[in-house]
Tab-separated table of C-alpha atoms and ligand atoms in Angstrom:
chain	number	residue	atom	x	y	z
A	3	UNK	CA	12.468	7.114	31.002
A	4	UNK	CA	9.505	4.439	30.088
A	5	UNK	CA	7.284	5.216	27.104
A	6	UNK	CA	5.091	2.171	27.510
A	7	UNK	CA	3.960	1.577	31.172
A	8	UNK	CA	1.065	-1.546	31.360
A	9	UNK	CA	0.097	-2.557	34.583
A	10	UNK	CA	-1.935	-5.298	35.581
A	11	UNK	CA	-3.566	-5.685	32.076
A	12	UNK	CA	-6.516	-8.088	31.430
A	13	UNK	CA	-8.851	-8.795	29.073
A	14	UNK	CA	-11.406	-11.649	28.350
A	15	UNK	CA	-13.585	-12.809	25.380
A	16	UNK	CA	-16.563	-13.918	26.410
A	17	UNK	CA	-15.293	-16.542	29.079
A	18	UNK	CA	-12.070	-16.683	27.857
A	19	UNK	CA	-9.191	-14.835	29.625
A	20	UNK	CA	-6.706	-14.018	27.284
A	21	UNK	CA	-4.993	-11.224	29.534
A	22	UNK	CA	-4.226	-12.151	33.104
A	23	UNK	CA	-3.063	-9.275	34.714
A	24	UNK	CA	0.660	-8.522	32.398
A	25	UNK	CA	2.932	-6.009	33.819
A	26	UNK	CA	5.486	-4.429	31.336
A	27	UNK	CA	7.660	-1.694	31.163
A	28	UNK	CA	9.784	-0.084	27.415
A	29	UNK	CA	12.434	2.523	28.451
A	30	UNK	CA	12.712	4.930	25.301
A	31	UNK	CA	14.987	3.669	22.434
A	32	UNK	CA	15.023	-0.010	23.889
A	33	UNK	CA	13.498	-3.331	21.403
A	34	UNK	CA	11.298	-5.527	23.360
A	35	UNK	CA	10.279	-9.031	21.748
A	36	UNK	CA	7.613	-10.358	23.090
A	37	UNK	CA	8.109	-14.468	22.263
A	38	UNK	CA	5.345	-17.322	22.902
A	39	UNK	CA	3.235	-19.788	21.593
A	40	UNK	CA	-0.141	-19.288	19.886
A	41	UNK	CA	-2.872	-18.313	21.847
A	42	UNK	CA	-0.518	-17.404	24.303
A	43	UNK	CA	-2.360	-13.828	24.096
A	44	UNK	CA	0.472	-12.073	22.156
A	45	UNK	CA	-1.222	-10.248	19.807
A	46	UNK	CA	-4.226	-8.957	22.138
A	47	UNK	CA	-1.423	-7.696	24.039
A	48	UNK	CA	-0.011	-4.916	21.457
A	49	UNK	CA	-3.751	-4.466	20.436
A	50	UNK	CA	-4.393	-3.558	23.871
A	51	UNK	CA	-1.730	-0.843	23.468
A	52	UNK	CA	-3.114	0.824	20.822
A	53	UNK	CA	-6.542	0.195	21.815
A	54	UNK	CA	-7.671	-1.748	18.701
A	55	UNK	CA	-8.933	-3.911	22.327
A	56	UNK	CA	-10.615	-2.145	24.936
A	57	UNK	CA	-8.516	-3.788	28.159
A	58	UNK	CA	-10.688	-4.597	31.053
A	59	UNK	CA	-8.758	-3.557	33.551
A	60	UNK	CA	-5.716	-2.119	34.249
A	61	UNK	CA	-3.858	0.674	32.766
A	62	UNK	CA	-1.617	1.676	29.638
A	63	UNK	CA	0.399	4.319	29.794
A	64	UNK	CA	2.016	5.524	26.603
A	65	UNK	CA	5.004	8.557	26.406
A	66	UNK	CA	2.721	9.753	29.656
A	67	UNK	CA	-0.467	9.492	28.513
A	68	UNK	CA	-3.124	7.180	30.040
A	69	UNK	CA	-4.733	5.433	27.443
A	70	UNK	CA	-6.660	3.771	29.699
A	71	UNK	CA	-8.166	6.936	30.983
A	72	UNK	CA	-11.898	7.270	29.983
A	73	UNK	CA	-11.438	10.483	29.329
A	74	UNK	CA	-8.387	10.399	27.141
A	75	UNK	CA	-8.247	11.497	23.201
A	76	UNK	CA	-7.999	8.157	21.982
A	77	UNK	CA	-7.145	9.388	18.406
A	78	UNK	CA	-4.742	11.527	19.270
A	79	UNK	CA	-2.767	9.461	21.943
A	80	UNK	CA	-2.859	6.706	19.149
A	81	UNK	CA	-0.923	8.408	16.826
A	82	UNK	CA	1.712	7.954	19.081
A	83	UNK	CA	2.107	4.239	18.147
A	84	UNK	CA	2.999	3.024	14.492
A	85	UNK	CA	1.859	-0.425	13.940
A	86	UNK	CA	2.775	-3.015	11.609
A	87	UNK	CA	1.084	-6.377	10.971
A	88	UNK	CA	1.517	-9.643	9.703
A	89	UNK	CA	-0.604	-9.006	6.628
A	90	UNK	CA	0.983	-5.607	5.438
A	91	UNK	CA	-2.177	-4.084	5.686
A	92	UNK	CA	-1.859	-1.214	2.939
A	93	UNK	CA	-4.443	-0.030	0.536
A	94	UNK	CA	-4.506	-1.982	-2.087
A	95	UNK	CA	-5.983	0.723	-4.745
A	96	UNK	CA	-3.873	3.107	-3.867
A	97	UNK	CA	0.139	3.444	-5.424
A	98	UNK	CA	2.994	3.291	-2.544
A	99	UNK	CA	2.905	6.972	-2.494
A	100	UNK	CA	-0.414	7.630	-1.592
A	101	UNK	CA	-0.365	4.975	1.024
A	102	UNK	CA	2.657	6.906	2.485
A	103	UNK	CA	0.967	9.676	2.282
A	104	UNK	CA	-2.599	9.854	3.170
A	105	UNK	CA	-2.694	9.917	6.626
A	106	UNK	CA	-0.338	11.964	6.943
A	107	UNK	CA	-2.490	14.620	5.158
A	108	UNK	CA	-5.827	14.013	6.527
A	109	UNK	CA	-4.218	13.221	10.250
A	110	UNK	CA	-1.680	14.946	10.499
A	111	UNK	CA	-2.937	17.734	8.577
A	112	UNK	CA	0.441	17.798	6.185
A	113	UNK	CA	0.054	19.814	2.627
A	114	UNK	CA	0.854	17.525	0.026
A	115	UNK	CA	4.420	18.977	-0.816
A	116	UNK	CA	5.814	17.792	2.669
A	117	UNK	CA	3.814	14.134	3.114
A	118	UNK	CA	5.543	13.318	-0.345
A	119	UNK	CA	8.948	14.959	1.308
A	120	UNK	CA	8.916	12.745	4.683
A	121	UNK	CA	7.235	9.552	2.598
A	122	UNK	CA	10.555	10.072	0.351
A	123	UNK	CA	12.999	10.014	3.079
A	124	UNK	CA	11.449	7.308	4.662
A	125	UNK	CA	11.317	4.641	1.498
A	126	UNK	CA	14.517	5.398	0.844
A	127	UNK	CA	14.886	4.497	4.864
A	128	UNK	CA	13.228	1.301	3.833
A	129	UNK	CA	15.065	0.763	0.649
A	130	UNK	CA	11.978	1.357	-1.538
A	131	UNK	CA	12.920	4.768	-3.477
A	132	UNK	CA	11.785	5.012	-6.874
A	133	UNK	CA	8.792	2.551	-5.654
A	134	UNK	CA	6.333	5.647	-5.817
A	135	UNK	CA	4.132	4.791	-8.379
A	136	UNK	CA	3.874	0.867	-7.892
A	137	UNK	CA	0.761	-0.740	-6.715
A	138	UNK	CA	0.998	-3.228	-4.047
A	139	UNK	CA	0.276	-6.378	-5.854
A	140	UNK	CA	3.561	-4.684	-7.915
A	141	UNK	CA	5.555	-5.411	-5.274
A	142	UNK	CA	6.623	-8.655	-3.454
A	143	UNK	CA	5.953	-9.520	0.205
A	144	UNK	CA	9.172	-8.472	1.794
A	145	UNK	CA	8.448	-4.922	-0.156
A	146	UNK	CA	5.185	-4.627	0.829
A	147	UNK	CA	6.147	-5.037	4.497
A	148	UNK	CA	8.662	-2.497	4.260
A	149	UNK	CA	6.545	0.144	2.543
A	150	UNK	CA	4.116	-0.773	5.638
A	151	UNK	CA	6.708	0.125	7.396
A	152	UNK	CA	7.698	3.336	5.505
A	153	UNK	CA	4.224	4.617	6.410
A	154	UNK	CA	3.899	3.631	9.755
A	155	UNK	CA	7.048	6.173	10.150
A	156	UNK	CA	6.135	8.532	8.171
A	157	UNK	CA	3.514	9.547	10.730
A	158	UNK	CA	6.154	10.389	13.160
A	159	UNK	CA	5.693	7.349	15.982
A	160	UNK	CA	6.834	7.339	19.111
A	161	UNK	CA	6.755	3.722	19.818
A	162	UNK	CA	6.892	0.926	16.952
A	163	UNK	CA	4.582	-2.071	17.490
A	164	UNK	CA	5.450	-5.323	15.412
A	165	UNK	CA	3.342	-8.082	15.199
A	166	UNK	CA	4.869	-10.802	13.394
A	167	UNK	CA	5.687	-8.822	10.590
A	168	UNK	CA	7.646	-11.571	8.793
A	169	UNK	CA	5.621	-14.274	9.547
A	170	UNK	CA	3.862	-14.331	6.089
A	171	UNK	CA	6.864	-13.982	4.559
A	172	UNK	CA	8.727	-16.077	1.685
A	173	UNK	CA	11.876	-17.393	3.613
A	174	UNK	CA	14.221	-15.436	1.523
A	175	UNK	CA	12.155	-12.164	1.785
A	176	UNK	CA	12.538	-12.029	5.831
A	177	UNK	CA	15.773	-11.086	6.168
A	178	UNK	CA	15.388	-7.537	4.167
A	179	UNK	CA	12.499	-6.595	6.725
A	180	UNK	CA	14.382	-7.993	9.733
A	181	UNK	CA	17.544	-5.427	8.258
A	182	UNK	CA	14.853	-2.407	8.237
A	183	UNK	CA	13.620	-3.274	11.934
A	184	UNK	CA	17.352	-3.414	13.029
A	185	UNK	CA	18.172	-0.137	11.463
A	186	UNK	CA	15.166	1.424	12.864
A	187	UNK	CA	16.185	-0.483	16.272
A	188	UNK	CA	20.053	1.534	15.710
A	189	UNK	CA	18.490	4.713	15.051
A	190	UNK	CA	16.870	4.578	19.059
A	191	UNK	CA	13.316	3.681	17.498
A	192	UNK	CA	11.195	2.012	20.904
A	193	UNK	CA	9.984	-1.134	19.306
A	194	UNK	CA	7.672	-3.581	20.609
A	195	UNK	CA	7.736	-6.861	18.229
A	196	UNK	CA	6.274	-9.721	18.363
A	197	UNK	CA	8.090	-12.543	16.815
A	198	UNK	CA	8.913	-15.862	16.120
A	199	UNK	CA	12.559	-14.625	15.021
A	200	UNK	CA	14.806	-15.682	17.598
A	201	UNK	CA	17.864	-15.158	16.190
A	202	UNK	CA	16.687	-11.345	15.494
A	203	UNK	CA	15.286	-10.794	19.240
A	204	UNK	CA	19.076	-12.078	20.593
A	205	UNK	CA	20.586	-9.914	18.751
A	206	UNK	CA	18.656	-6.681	18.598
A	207	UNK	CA	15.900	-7.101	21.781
A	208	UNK	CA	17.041	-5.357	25.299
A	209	UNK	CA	14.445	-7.052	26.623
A	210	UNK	CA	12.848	-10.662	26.033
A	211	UNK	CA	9.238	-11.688	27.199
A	212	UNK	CA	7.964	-15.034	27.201
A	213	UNK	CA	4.268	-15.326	27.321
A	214	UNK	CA	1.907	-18.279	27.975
A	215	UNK	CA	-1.615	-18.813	28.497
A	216	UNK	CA	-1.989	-14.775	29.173
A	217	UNK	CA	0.587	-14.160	31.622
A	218	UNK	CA	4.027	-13.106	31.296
A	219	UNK	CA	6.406	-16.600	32.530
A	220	UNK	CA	9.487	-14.676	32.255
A	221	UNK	CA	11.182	-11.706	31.007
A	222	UNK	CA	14.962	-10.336	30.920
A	223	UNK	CA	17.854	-9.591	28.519
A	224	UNK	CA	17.851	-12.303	25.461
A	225	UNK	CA	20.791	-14.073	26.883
A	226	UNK	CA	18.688	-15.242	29.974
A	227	UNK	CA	15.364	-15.787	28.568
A	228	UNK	CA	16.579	-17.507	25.405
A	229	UNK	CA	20.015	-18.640	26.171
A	230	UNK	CA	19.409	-19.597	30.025
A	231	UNK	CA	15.946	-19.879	30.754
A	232	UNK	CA	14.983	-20.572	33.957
A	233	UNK	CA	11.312	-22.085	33.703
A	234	UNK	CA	10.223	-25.549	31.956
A	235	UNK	CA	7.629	-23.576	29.965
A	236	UNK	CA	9.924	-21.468	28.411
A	237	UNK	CA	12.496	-24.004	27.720
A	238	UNK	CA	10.176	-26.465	25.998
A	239	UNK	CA	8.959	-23.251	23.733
A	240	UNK	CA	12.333	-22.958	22.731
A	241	UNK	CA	13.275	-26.586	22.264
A	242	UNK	CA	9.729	-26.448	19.592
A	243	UNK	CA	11.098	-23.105	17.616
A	244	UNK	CA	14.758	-23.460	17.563
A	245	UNK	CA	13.745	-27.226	16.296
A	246	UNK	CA	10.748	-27.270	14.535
A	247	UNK	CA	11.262	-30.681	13.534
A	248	UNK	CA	12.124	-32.233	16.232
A	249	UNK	CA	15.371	-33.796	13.871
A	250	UNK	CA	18.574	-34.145	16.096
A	251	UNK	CA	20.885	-32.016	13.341
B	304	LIG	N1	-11.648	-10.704	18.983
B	304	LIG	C1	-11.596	-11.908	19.579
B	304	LIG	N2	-12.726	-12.545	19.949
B	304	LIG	C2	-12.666	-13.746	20.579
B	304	LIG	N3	-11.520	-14.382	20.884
B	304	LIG	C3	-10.368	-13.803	20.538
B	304	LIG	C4	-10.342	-12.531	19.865
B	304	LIG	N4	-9.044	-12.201	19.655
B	304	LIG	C5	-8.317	-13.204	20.154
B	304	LIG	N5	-9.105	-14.168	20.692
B	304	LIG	C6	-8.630	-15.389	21.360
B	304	LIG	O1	-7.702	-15.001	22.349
B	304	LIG	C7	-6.635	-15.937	22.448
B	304	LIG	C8	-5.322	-15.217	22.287
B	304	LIG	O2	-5.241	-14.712	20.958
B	304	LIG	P1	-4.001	-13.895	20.425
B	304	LIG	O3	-4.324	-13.577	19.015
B	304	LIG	O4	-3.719	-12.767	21.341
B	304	LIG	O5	-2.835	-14.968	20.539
B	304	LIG	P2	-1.370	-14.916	19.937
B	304	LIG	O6	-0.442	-15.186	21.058
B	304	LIG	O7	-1.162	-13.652	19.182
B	304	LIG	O8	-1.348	-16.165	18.957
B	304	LIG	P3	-0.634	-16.367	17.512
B	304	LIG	O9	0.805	-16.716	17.806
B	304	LIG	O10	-1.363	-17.519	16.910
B	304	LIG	O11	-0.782	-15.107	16.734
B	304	LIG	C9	-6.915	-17.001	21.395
B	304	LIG	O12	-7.532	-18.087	22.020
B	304	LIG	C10	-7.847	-16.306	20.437
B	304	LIG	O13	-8.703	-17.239	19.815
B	305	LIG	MG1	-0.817	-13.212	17.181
């Protein structure tokens, strides 16, 4: 069954059309990575899911509800989705276990007792326990993330939305977030990631989307779209992130 259903999704700035009419489906428990370069309208694309972007036409359909709908809850139905960024977005002032847990109390409506229970289970998840009482300039990028992480599930998503999450990352911090996605990927979480990662969307992605100038070139399992691609675009996207340099190794 799908949990994210976008049809014919666009959206413009001004004059610029960033969305040209994207069609995508996520069948529950699968990881799609969304791949492309910048500009390419990656990012307005998850934002359009959880309505951070009003789309301008088209329609969004989360675990059955239309979020596109004018008269949908848009609170509600967005509690749905847990999304992380590529600046970990918590609250600076606040120690990890208030950031786990504030939403879930004055969202979710949890008594203290249980926000601090489910924020528990899920640093441990995130290999953060005994982080409580840090502030986040205590901890280091890659921890950051995954307490970002941490409280994105401890408001009990059903869809994960990614976008970039490692991008700001020291090199050697990645790989611990990367481990949490793919855990969270084992466990049957539906994740939608954006990424330049493309070692992580071959190995954990069902699905692979390549984007360019706001419309989707191709999409299919990783081993087509990254190991066989069958359009220019998306080959000479590859050649640029698999070889940054351009050296011949
Ligand atoms: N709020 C906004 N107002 C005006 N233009 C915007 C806005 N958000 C995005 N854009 C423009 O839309 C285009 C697509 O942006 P988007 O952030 O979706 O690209 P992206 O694929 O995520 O790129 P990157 O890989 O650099 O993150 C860009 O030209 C960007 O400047
Ligand atoms: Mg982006």
């Amino acid at each position: 069954m799908s949990v994210i259903e976008i049809s014919g999704l666009h959206k413009s700035f001004g004059s610029l059309q960033v969305l040209k009419g994207i069609d995508l489906t996520v069948e529950r428990g699968d990881v799609v990575c969304i791949i492309g370069p910048s500009g390419s309208g990656k990012s307005t694309l998850l934002r359009c899911v959880n309505l951070l972007e009003q789309p301008d036409s088209g329609r969004v359909v989360v675990d059955g509800t239309e979020l596109t709908d004018p008269d949908v809850d848009i609170d509600r139905a967005r509690r749905r989705l847990g999304m992380v960024f590529q600046s970990f977005n918590l609250f600076n002032h606040l120690n990890v276990l208030d950031n786990l847990t504030i939403a879930q109390r004055k969202v979710l409506g949890r008594n203290r007792d249980e926000a601090e229970r489910i924020a528990g289970q899920n640093l441990e998840k995130v290999g953060l326990a005994g982080r409580e009482r840090s502030l986040p300039s205590q901890l280091s990028g890659g921890q950051q993330q995954r307490a970002a992480i941490a409280r994105a599930l401890s408001m009990d998503p059903q869809v994960m939305l990614f976008d970039e999450p490692t991008s700001a990352l020291d090199p050697e911090l990645v790989g611990d977030v990367l481990g949490v996605m793919r855990t969270l990927a084992g466990e049957g979480m539906t994740m939608l990631v954006v990424t330049h990662e493309m070692q992580f969307a071959r190995e954990v992605a069902d699905k692979v989307l390549f984007m360019d100038g706001g419309v989707v070139v191709e999409q299919g399992p990783p081993a087509q779209v990254i190991g066989a691609p069958t359009q220019e675009r998306t080959r000479t996207f590859l050649a640029r992130v698999l070889n940054p340099t351009g050296d011949n190794p």
